[in-house]
CSV table of C-alpha atoms in Angstrom, one decimal:
chain,number,residue,atom,x,y,z
A,1153,MET,CA,95.5,79.2,99.0
A,1154,SER,CA,98.0,76.8,97.5
A,1155,VAL,CA,98.1,77.6,93.8
A,1156,PHE,CA,97.2,80.9,92.1
A,1157,THR,CA,97.0,81.2,88.3
A,1158,ILE,CA,97.8,84.3,86.3
A,1159,LEU,CA,96.7,84.6,82.6
A,1160,ASN,CA,98.3,87.3,80.5
A,1161,CYS,CA,96.6,88.2,77.3
A,1162,GLY,CA,98.6,89.3,74.2
A,1163,THR,CA,98.7,92.8,72.6
A,1164,ASN,CA,95.3,93.9,71.4
A,1165,PHE,CA,93.7,90.8,73.0
A,1166,ASP,CA,91.6,90.5,76.1
A,1167,ARG,CA,89.5,88.1,78.1
A,1168,SER,CA,86.5,88.5,75.9
A,1169,LYS,CA,88.0,87.1,72.7
A,1170,ARG,CA,86.8,83.5,72.7
A,1171,GLY,CA,88.7,81.0,70.5
A,1172,GLU,CA,92.0,82.4,71.7
A,1173,LEU,CA,93.9,80.1,74.1
A,1174,VAL,CA,94.5,82.5,77.0
A,1175,ALA,CA,91.0,84.0,77.0
A,1176,ASP,CA,89.4,80.6,76.7
A,1177,PHE,CA,91.4,79.2,79.7
A,1178,GLY,CA,90.5,82.3,81.7
A,1179,ALA,CA,86.8,81.4,81.2
A,1180,MET,CA,87.5,77.7,81.9
A,1181,LEU,CA,89.3,78.0,85.2
A,1182,ASN,CA,87.7,77.0,88.4
A,1183,GLY,CA,87.2,79.6,91.2
A,1184,VAL,CA,86.9,83.3,91.5
A,1185,GLU,CA,89.1,86.0,90.0
A,1186,TYR,CA,91.3,87.8,92.5
A,1187,ARG,CA,90.9,84.8,94.9
A,1188,ASP,CA,92.0,81.9,92.7
A,1189,PHE,CA,93.3,83.5,89.5
A,1190,LEU,CA,93.9,86.8,87.7
A,1191,ILE,CA,93.5,87.8,84.1
A,1192,THR,CA,95.5,90.7,82.8
A,1193,ASP,CA,94.1,92.1,79.5
A,1194,GLY,CA,96.6,92.8,76.8
A,1195,VAL,CA,98.0,96.3,76.2
A,1196,GLY,CA,96.1,98.0,73.3
A,1197,SER,CA,93.0,96.0,74.0
A,1198,LYS,CA,89.7,97.9,73.7
A,1199,GLY,CA,88.7,97.6,77.3
A,1200,THR,CA,85.4,97.7,79.0
A,1201,THR,CA,83.9,99.5,82.0
A,1202,ALA,CA,84.7,96.6,84.2
A,1203,ASN,CA,88.1,95.9,82.7
A,1204,PRO,CA,89.5,99.1,81.1
A,1205,MET,CA,92.6,99.1,78.9
A,1206,PRO,CA,95.8,98.6,80.9
A,1207,GLY,CA,97.6,101.8,81.5
A,1208,THR,CA,94.4,103.8,82.0
A,1209,PHE,CA,93.5,102.5,85.5
A,1210,ASP,CA,95.2,102.6,88.9
A,1211,PRO,CA,96.9,99.2,89.1
A,1212,PHE,CA,96.7,99.2,92.9
A,1213,THR,CA,92.9,99.1,92.9
A,1214,LYS,CA,90.8,96.0,92.6
A,1215,ASP,CA,87.9,97.8,91.0
A,1216,LYS,CA,90.3,99.4,88.4
A,1217,THR,CA,89.7,103.0,89.3
A,1218,ALA,CA,90.5,105.4,86.5
A,1219,LYS,CA,93.9,107.1,86.9
A,1220,GLY,CA,92.5,110.5,86.9
A,1221,LYS,CA,90.7,109.8,90.1
A,1222,SER,CA,93.6,108.0,91.8
A,1223,PRO,CA,96.2,109.4,94.2
A,1224,SER,CA,99.1,111.0,92.5
A,1225,TRP,CA,101.5,108.4,93.9
A,1226,SER,CA,99.8,105.7,91.8
A,1227,LYS,CA,99.8,107.5,88.5
A,1228,THR,CA,102.4,105.8,86.3
A,1229,PRO,CA,103.8,107.7,83.4
A,1230,MET,CA,103.8,106.9,79.7
A,1231,GLN,CA,106.8,104.8,79.0
A,1232,THR,CA,108.3,103.5,75.8
A,1233,LEU,CA,111.2,101.2,75.0
A,1234,SER,CA,113.4,102.8,72.4
A,1235,ASP,CA,115.9,104.3,74.7
A,1236,VAL,CA,116.5,101.3,77.0
A,1237,SER,CA,120.1,100.2,77.4
A,1238,LYS,CA,120.7,96.4,77.2
A,1239,GLY,CA,120.5,94.8,80.7
A,1240,GLN,CA,118.6,97.8,82.2
A,1241,GLY,CA,116.2,96.8,84.9
A,1242,THR,CA,114.0,99.9,84.8
A,1243,PHE,CA,113.3,102.6,82.2
A,1244,SER,CA,111.7,106.0,81.7
A,1245,PRO,CA,112.8,107.0,78.2
A,1246,THR,CA,111.5,109.8,76.2
A,1247,GLY,CA,111.5,107.7,73.0
A,1248,HIS,CA,109.4,107.5,69.9
A,1249,GLY,CA,109.0,111.2,69.3
A,1250,ALA,CA,107.2,110.8,66.0
A,1251,LEU,CA,104.9,108.1,67.3
A,1252,GLN,CA,104.0,110.2,70.4
A,1253,ALA,CA,103.1,113.1,68.2
A,1254,LEU,CA,101.0,111.0,65.8
A,1255,THR,CA,99.1,108.8,68.3
A,1256,SER,CA,97.1,109.5,71.4
A,1257,SER,CA,99.0,108.8,74.6
A,1258,THR,CA,96.1,106.8,75.9
A,1259,GLY,CA,95.1,105.2,72.6
A,1260,LYS,CA,95.1,101.6,71.5
A,1261,THR,CA,97.6,102.1,68.6
A,1262,ASN,CA,100.1,103.8,70.9
A,1263,ALA,CA,99.7,101.1,73.6
A,1264,ALA,CA,100.0,98.3,71.1
A,1265,ILE,CA,103.3,99.6,69.7
A,1266,THR,CA,105.0,101.0,72.7
A,1267,GLY,CA,103.7,98.6,75.3
A,1268,HIS,CA,102.1,101.3,77.4
A,1269,GLY,CA,100.2,99.7,80.3
A,1270,TRP,CA,102.6,96.7,80.4
A,1271,ASP,CA,104.2,97.7,83.6
A,1272,ASP,CA,100.8,98.5,85.1
A,1273,ASN,CA,99.7,94.9,84.5
A,1274,ILE,CA,102.7,93.7,86.5
A,1275,ARG,CA,102.0,96.2,89.3
A,1276,HIS,CA,98.4,95.1,89.4
A,1277,ALA,CA,99.5,91.4,89.7
A,1278,ILE,CA,102.0,92.3,92.5
A,1279,ALA,CA,99.3,94.1,94.5
A,1280,VAL,CA,96.9,91.1,94.1
A,1281,LEU,CA,99.5,88.6,95.1
A,1282,GLY,CA,100.4,90.5,98.2
A,1283,ASP,CA,96.8,90.4,99.2
A,1284,VAL,CA,96.3,86.7,98.3
A,1285,PHE,CA,99.5,85.5,99.9
A,1286,PRO,CA,99.9,87.5,103.2
A,1287,ASN,CA,102.8,85.1,104.2
A,1288,LEU,CA,104.4,85.7,100.8
A,1289,GLN,CA,104.7,82.0,100.1
A,1290,GLY,CA,102.9,79.8,97.5
A,1291,THR,CA,102.8,78.5,94.0
A,1292,ILE,CA,102.0,80.7,91.0
A,1293,ASN,CA,101.2,79.3,87.6
A,1294,MET,CA,101.3,81.6,84.6
A,1295,ILE,CA,100.3,81.4,81.0
A,1296,GLY,CA,100.6,84.1,78.4
A,1297,TRP,CA,100.9,84.7,74.7
A,1298,SER,CA,102.9,87.2,72.7
A,1299,ARG,CA,103.7,90.3,74.9
A,1300,GLY,CA,101.6,88.5,77.6
A,1301,ALA,CA,104.1,85.6,77.5
A,1302,VAL,CA,106.9,88.0,78.2
A,1303,THR,CA,104.8,89.6,80.9
A,1304,CYS,CA,105.0,86.2,82.7
A,1305,LEU,CA,108.8,86.3,82.9
A,1306,ARG,CA,108.8,90.0,83.8
A,1307,MET,CA,106.3,89.2,86.6
A,1308,ALA,CA,108.6,86.5,87.9
A,1309,ASN,CA,111.5,89.0,88.2
A,1310,TRP,CA,109.3,91.6,89.9
A,1311,ILE,CA,107.8,89.0,92.3
A,1312,LYS,CA,111.3,88.0,93.5
A,1313,GLU,CA,112.4,91.6,93.8
A,1314,PHE,CA,109.3,93.0,95.6
A,1315,LEU,CA,107.7,90.0,97.3
A,1316,GLY,CA,110.8,87.9,98.0
A,1317,PRO,CA,111.9,84.3,97.3
A,1318,GLY,CA,109.0,82.5,98.8
A,1319,PHE,CA,107.1,81.7,95.6
A,1320,ASP,CA,107.5,78.7,93.2
A,1321,ILE,CA,106.5,79.9,89.7
A,1322,ASN,CA,105.6,77.8,86.6
A,1323,ILE,CA,105.4,79.5,83.3
A,1324,PHE,CA,103.8,78.4,80.0
A,1325,ALA,CA,104.9,81.1,77.4
A,1326,VAL,CA,103.4,81.0,74.0
A,1327,ASP,CA,105.6,82.7,71.4
A,1328,PRO,CA,107.0,85.3,73.8
A,1329,VAL,CA,107.5,88.5,71.8
A,1330,ALA,CA,108.4,91.7,73.7
A,1331,GLY,CA,107.9,94.1,70.8
A,1332,LEU,CA,110.4,96.4,69.2
A,1333,ASP,CA,113.8,95.7,70.7
A,1334,ALA,CA,112.6,95.4,74.3
A,1335,GLY,CA,113.4,91.6,74.3
A,1336,ALA,CA,117.1,92.3,73.7
A,1337,ARG,CA,117.5,95.4,75.9
A,1338,LEU,CA,115.2,95.1,78.9
A,1339,GLN,CA,116.7,92.6,81.4
A,1340,ASP,CA,113.6,91.3,82.9
A,1341,THR,CA,112.3,90.2,79.5
A,1342,TYR,CA,115.1,87.6,79.0
A,1343,TYR,CA,116.4,86.8,82.5
A,1344,VAL,CA,114.9,83.7,84.1
A,1345,PRO,CA,115.2,84.0,87.9
A,1346,ASP,CA,115.5,81.0,90.2
A,1347,ASN,CA,112.0,81.3,91.5
A,1348,VAL,CA,110.9,79.9,88.2
A,1349,LYS,CA,110.8,76.2,88.7
A,1350,ASN,CA,109.3,75.1,85.3
A,1351,TYR,CA,109.3,77.1,82.0
A,1352,VAL,CA,107.9,75.9,78.7
A,1353,GLY,CA,108.3,78.2,75.7
A,1354,ILE,CA,106.4,77.7,72.5
A,1355,LEU,CA,108.1,79.2,69.5
A,1356,ALA,CA,106.6,79.8,66.0
A,1357,LEU,CA,109.0,78.8,63.3
A,1358,ASP,CA,107.6,80.6,60.3
A,1359,ASP,CA,106.8,84.2,61.5
A,1360,MET,CA,109.3,86.3,59.4
A,1361,ARG,CA,108.4,89.8,60.7
A,1362,GLY,CA,111.6,91.5,61.8
A,1363,ASP,CA,109.9,93.2,64.7
A,1364,PHE,CA,108.5,89.9,66.1
A,1365,LYS,CA,111.7,88.3,67.4
A,1366,PRO,CA,110.9,85.8,70.2
A,1367,GLN,CA,112.6,85.2,73.5
A,1368,ASP,CA,114.4,82.0,72.4
A,1369,LEU,CA,117.5,80.2,73.4
A,1370,SER,CA,119.6,82.9,71.8
A,1371,ARG,CA,118.2,85.4,74.3
A,1372,LEU,CA,117.2,83.8,77.5
A,1373,VAL,CA,119.6,83.8,80.4
A,1374,ILE,CA,118.8,81.2,83.1
A,1375,GLN,CA,120.0,82.1,86.6
A,1376,ASN,CA,120.3,78.5,87.8
A,1377,CYS,CA,119.8,75.5,85.5
A,1378,MET,CA,119.9,73.2,88.5
A,1379,ILE,CA,116.7,74.8,89.8
A,1380,THR,CA,114.8,75.8,86.7
A,1381,ASN,CA,113.5,73.1,84.3
A,1382,LEU,CA,113.2,74.8,80.9
A,1383,ALA,CA,112.1,73.5,77.5
A,1384,MET,CA,111.7,75.5,74.3
A,1385,LEU,CA,109.4,73.8,71.8
A,1386,PRO,CA,109.4,75.0,68.2
A,1387,PHE,CA,106.2,74.6,66.1
A,1388,PRO,CA,105.3,75.3,62.5
A,1389,GLY,CA,103.3,78.4,61.8
A,1390,VAL,CA,103.3,82.1,62.7
A,1391,HIS,CA,102.8,84.1,65.8
A,1392,ASN,CA,99.1,83.4,66.3
A,1393,THR,CA,99.0,79.8,65.0
A,1394,PRO,CA,99.6,78.3,68.4
A,1395,VAL,CA,96.6,80.1,70.0
A,1396,LEU,CA,94.1,80.6,67.2
A,1397,MET,CA,92.7,78.0,64.9
A,1398,LYS,CA,92.4,80.1,61.8
A,1399,SER,CA,92.3,77.3,59.2
A,1400,SER,CA,90.4,74.0,59.4
A,1401,LYS,CA,93.1,72.6,57.1
A,1402,LEU,CA,95.9,73.4,59.5
A,1403,PRO,CA,94.5,72.5,63.0
A,1404,GLU,CA,97.4,70.5,64.4
A,1405,VAL,CA,99.6,73.2,66.0
A,1406,THR,CA,96.7,74.9,67.7
A,1407,ARG,CA,95.3,71.6,68.9
A,1408,VAL,CA,98.6,70.3,70.4
A,1409,VAL,CA,99.7,73.6,72.0
A,1410,ARG,CA,96.3,73.8,73.7
A,1411,HIS,CA,96.7,70.3,75.0
A,1412,LEU,CA,100.2,71.1,76.3
A,1413,ALA,CA,99.1,74.3,78.0
A,1414,TYR,CA,96.2,72.5,79.7
A,1415,ARG,CA,98.4,69.6,80.8
A,1416,PHE,CA,101.1,71.9,82.1
A,1417,LEU,CA,98.7,74.0,84.2
A,1418,THR,CA,96.9,71.0,85.6
A,1419,VAL,CA,100.0,69.1,86.5
A,1420,CYS,CA,101.3,72.2,88.3
A,1421,GLY,CA,98.0,72.5,90.3
A,1422,SER,CA,95.6,74.8,88.4
A,1423,GLN,CA,92.0,73.6,88.4
A,1424,PHE,CA,89.5,73.9,85.6
A,1425,LYS,CA,85.7,73.7,85.7
A,1426,ILE,CA,85.7,73.0,82.0
A,1427,HIS,CA,88.1,70.4,80.8
A,1428,GLU,CA,90.1,69.9,77.6
A,1429,PRO,CA,90.3,66.6,75.7
A,1430,VAL,CA,93.2,64.4,76.9
A,1431,PHE,CA,95.7,63.4,74.2
A,1432,SER,CA,97.6,60.1,74.4
A,1433,GLN,CA,101.2,59.9,73.3
A,1434,ILE,CA,100.0,58.3,70.0
A,1435,ASP,CA,97.5,61.2,69.5
A,1436,CYS,CA,100.4,63.7,69.9
A,1437,CYS,CA,102.5,61.7,67.4
A,1438,ARG,CA,99.8,61.7,64.8
A,1439,ASN,CA,99.3,65.4,65.1
A,1440,TYR,CA,103.0,66.2,65.0
A,1441,ALA,CA,103.5,63.9,61.9
A,1442,ALA,CA,100.6,65.8,60.2
A,1443,MET,CA,102.4,69.1,60.9
A,1444,MET,CA,105.5,67.9,59.2
A,1445,LEU,CA,103.7,66.4,56.3
A,1446,LYS,CA,102.0,69.9,55.8
A,1447,ARG,CA,105.2,71.7,56.5
A,1448,SER,CA,105.2,73.8,53.3
A,1449,GLU,CA,101.6,74.9,54.0
A,1450,TYR,CA,102.5,76.2,57.4
A,1451,ALA,CA,105.5,78.0,56.1
A,1452,LYS,CA,103.4,80.0,53.6
A,1453,LEU,CA,101.6,81.6,56.6
A,1454,GLY,CA,104.7,83.8,57.3
A,1455,LYS,CA,104.9,85.4,53.8
A,1456,GLY,CA,103.2,88.3,52.3
A,1457,PHE,CA,103.5,92.1,51.7
A,1458,LYS,CA,101.8,93.1,55.0
A,1459,ASN,CA,104.3,91.1,57.0
A,1460,SER,CA,107.2,92.7,55.2
A,1461,LEU,CA,106.2,96.1,56.5
A,1462,MET,CA,106.8,95.0,60.1
A,1463,GLY,CA,110.6,95.1,60.2
A,1464,GLY,CA,111.2,93.3,56.9
A,1465,LEU,CA,111.1,89.5,56.3
A,1466,MET,CA,113.7,87.4,57.8
A,1467,ASP,CA,114.0,83.9,59.3
A,1468,ARG,CA,113.9,83.7,63.0
A,1469,SER,CA,117.0,82.4,64.8
A,1470,VAL,CA,115.0,79.3,66.1
A,1471,LYS,CA,114.3,78.3,62.5
A,1472,ALA,CA,117.9,78.6,61.4
A,1473,ASN,CA,119.0,76.6,64.4
A,1474,VAL,CA,116.1,74.3,64.9
A,1475,GLN,CA,118.3,71.2,65.3
A,1476,GLY,CA,119.6,72.7,68.5
A,1477,TYR,CA,116.1,72.4,70.0
A,1478,VAL,CA,115.6,68.7,69.6
A,1479,ALA,CA,117.9,65.7,70.4
A,1480,ALA,CA,117.2,63.7,67.3
A,1481,ASP,CA,116.8,64.4,63.6
A,1482,SER,CA,114.8,67.7,63.2
A,1483,LYS,CA,113.7,66.5,59.7
A,1484,PHE,CA,111.4,64.1,61.5
A,1485,PHE,CA,110.8,65.6,64.9
A,1486,VAL,CA,109.0,68.9,65.4
A,1487,ASN,CA,110.4,69.4,68.9
A,1488,GLU,CA,111.5,67.6,72.1
A,1489,HIS,CA,107.9,66.8,73.1
A,1490,HIS,CA,107.4,65.1,69.8
A,1491,ARG,CA,110.6,63.1,70.2
A,1492,GLU,CA,109.7,62.1,73.8
A,1493,CYS,CA,106.2,61.0,72.8
A,1494,PHE,CA,107.4,59.0,69.9
A,1495,GLN,CA,110.1,57.3,72.0
A,1496,MET,CA,107.4,56.3,74.6
A,1497,ALA,CA,104.8,55.3,72.0
A,1498,TYR,CA,107.1,53.3,69.7
A,1499,PRO,CA,110.2,52.5,71.6
A,1500,GLU,CA,111.6,49.8,69.2
A,1501,ILE,CA,111.1,52.0,66.1
A,1502,TYR,CA,112.7,54.9,68.0
A,1503,ASN,CA,115.7,52.9,69.0
A,1504,TYR,CA,116.3,51.6,65.5
A,1505,PHE,CA,116.1,54.9,63.7
A,1506,PHE,CA,117.2,57.5,66.3
A,1507,THR,CA,119.8,55.8,68.5
A,1508,ASN,CA,123.0,53.9,68.0
A,1509,THR,CA,121.9,51.0,70.2
A,1510,VAL,CA,120.9,48.6,67.4
A,1511,PRO,CA,124.0,46.7,66.1
A,1512,ASN,CA,125.1,47.2,62.5
A,1513,PRO,CA,128.5,45.4,62.5
A,1514,LEU,CA,128.9,45.5,58.7
A,1515,GLY,CA,128.0,49.2,58.5
A,1516,LYS,CA,125.3,48.6,55.9
A,1517,ALA,CA,123.5,51.6,54.5
A,1518,THR,CA,120.4,49.5,53.9
A,1519,THR,CA,119.1,46.2,55.2
A,1520,SER,CA,116.2,43.9,54.4
A,1521,PHE,CA,113.7,42.1,56.6
A,1522,LEU,CA,111.2,39.4,55.9
A,1523,ALA,CA,107.6,40.1,57.0
A,1524,THR,CA,108.1,37.6,59.8
A,1525,ASP,CA,111.1,39.4,61.2
A,1526,ARG,CA,110.8,41.5,64.4
A,1527,TRP,CA,111.6,44.8,62.8
A,1528,ALA,CA,109.2,44.2,59.9
A,1529,GLN,CA,106.4,43.5,62.3
A,1530,LYS,CA,107.1,46.7,64.2
A,1531,LEU,CA,107.0,48.7,61.0
A,1532,GLN,CA,103.8,47.1,60.0
A,1533,GLN,CA,102.3,47.9,63.4
A,1534,LEU,CA,103.3,51.5,63.0
A,1535,TYR,CA,101.7,51.6,59.6
A,1536,GLN,CA,98.4,50.3,61.0
A,1537,THR,CA,98.4,52.3,64.2
A,1538,ASP,CA,99.7,55.7,63.0
A,1539,PRO,CA,99.7,56.1,59.2
A,1540,ASP,CA,100.8,59.7,59.4
A,1541,SER,CA,103.9,58.9,61.4
A,1542,PHE,CA,104.7,56.0,59.1
A,1543,GLU,CA,104.3,58.2,56.0
A,1544,LEU,CA,106.6,60.8,57.6
A,1545,LEU,CA,109.2,58.1,58.4
A,1546,SER,CA,109.0,56.8,54.8
A,1547,SER,CA,109.4,60.3,53.4
A,1548,VAL,CA,112.5,61.1,55.5
A,1549,TYR,CA,114.2,57.8,55.4
A,1550,LEU,CA,114.3,54.6,53.3
A,1551,VAL,CA,111.4,52.4,54.4
A,1552,GLU,CA,109.8,50.3,51.6
A,1553,ARG,CA,107.6,47.2,51.6
A,1554,LYS,CA,107.5,45.0,48.6
A,1555,GLY,CA,105.6,41.7,47.9
A,1556,GLY,CA,102.7,40.3,49.8
A,1557,MET,CA,99.4,39.2,48.4
A,1558,GLY,CA,100.5,35.7,47.8
A,1559,SER,CA,104.3,36.3,47.7
A,1560,PRO,CA,106.6,36.8,50.7
A,1561,ALA,CA,106.7,40.5,51.8
A,1562,VAL,CA,110.2,42.0,52.1
A,1563,TRP,CA,111.0,45.3,53.9
A,1564,THR,CA,114.0,47.4,52.7
A,1565,VAL,CA,115.1,49.8,55.4
A,1566,CYS,CA,118.0,52.2,55.9
A,1567,GLY,CA,120.6,51.2,58.4
A,1568,PRO,CA,120.0,51.8,62.1
A,1569,GLY,CA,120.8,55.1,63.8
A,1570,VAL,CA,120.3,57.2,60.7
A,1571,GLY,CA,118.4,59.9,62.6
A,1572,ALA,CA,120.5,59.8,65.8
A,1573,VAL,CA,122.1,63.1,67.1
A,1574,ALA,CA,125.1,63.0,69.3
A,1575,VAL,CA,124.1,65.8,71.7
A,1576,PRO,CA,122.0,64.4,74.6
A,1577,THR,CA,119.0,66.3,76.1
A,1578,PRO,CA,119.9,68.3,79.2
A,1579,PRO,CA,118.3,67.0,82.4
A,1580,ASN,CA,116.4,70.2,83.1
A,1581,VAL,CA,114.8,69.9,79.6
A,1582,THR,CA,113.8,66.3,80.0
A,1583,ALA,CA,112.2,66.9,83.4
A,1584,VAL,CA,109.7,69.5,82.1
A,1585,VAL,CA,109.0,67.7,78.8
A,1586,ARG,CA,108.1,64.5,80.6
A,1587,MET,CA,105.6,66.5,82.6
A,1588,LEU,CA,103.8,67.1,79.3
A,1589,CYS,CA,103.7,63.5,78.1
């Protein structure tokens, strides 16, 4: 066994819900569960006889024996998160008195809100890994969404503590939200240990629910940046936009995130029996440009009275500081992967607009090119190859073409370097982003 894959479903979701990224990939993986991969169903999911709701079965059993029939040493208590002190590694708080009184301790609502069963999913994975890797060495790839994405990071911490440093772990975390305030107070939800070699975090920009704060750069603590390659990639949309295509008019985010997840897992060694479409760098640029052109439509997904009931409506930190997540103008680029793909697909255009390498000795704010000039030809090629990226470029910066059809065409363009940003991309970010290109 060289690579083992763990898929962690989000709250209220499980392996049976097709159309959702994590469940779909669980069905698409090659091999046999417990030998080649493991799926942990989300807390609060309805459960089945074969795969009961997490927290209701003994996590140390392969056949998921009900806790009532298990030895007393394996019965884990109900646990909630309201009384956890920041930085705490373990917890057994009393917490949520009103909630405990109003909801069943083994019910879906209680589990979805408190996270009951969360620790049991991690215990179950630890037990499986100990069986699969008797020498306690190997590669573990993980993918998760929502609380399942945070589960990936918690698992990495527990693996290091209980199984030792012999594992290389790669994590693809889709909008990692711990729930309540666990993400700020429970250490293993935000601490990235050095057994994590590659970490990609997908962050939804437009979810405004106060109780849905993600593990972003304002929260994560990386043990060793020289060992862990880590990239946080913001995307338009709300919490479920990256994993569920809910609107045929807004397919781009779901499509690109699915492509990135598949590429990440395959590059890191996971094997699929059913394969995803392969996107070129130009394909990615087209989809990213369409996201930006539809930016206002994606933003509308985060509003509404129902959302305001979940901790109030407020912009996420990542949205307020989105420029800190991309090393060029965030009015044009969605994230670092978009920037890297654009630079590879259209290097001359990228250099002109987004670097300071093109001379402008007179410091002109605008310049003109004849249709026969090199820069005019590159812009014409972009227009023909990738109309969405050209339209986005023209909407953000001055790019105009006049004349033609019998008269000489002239391009009027803003001066070079207008979209350049002074802060370079850290090497540990570039390394993992280029894995995805």
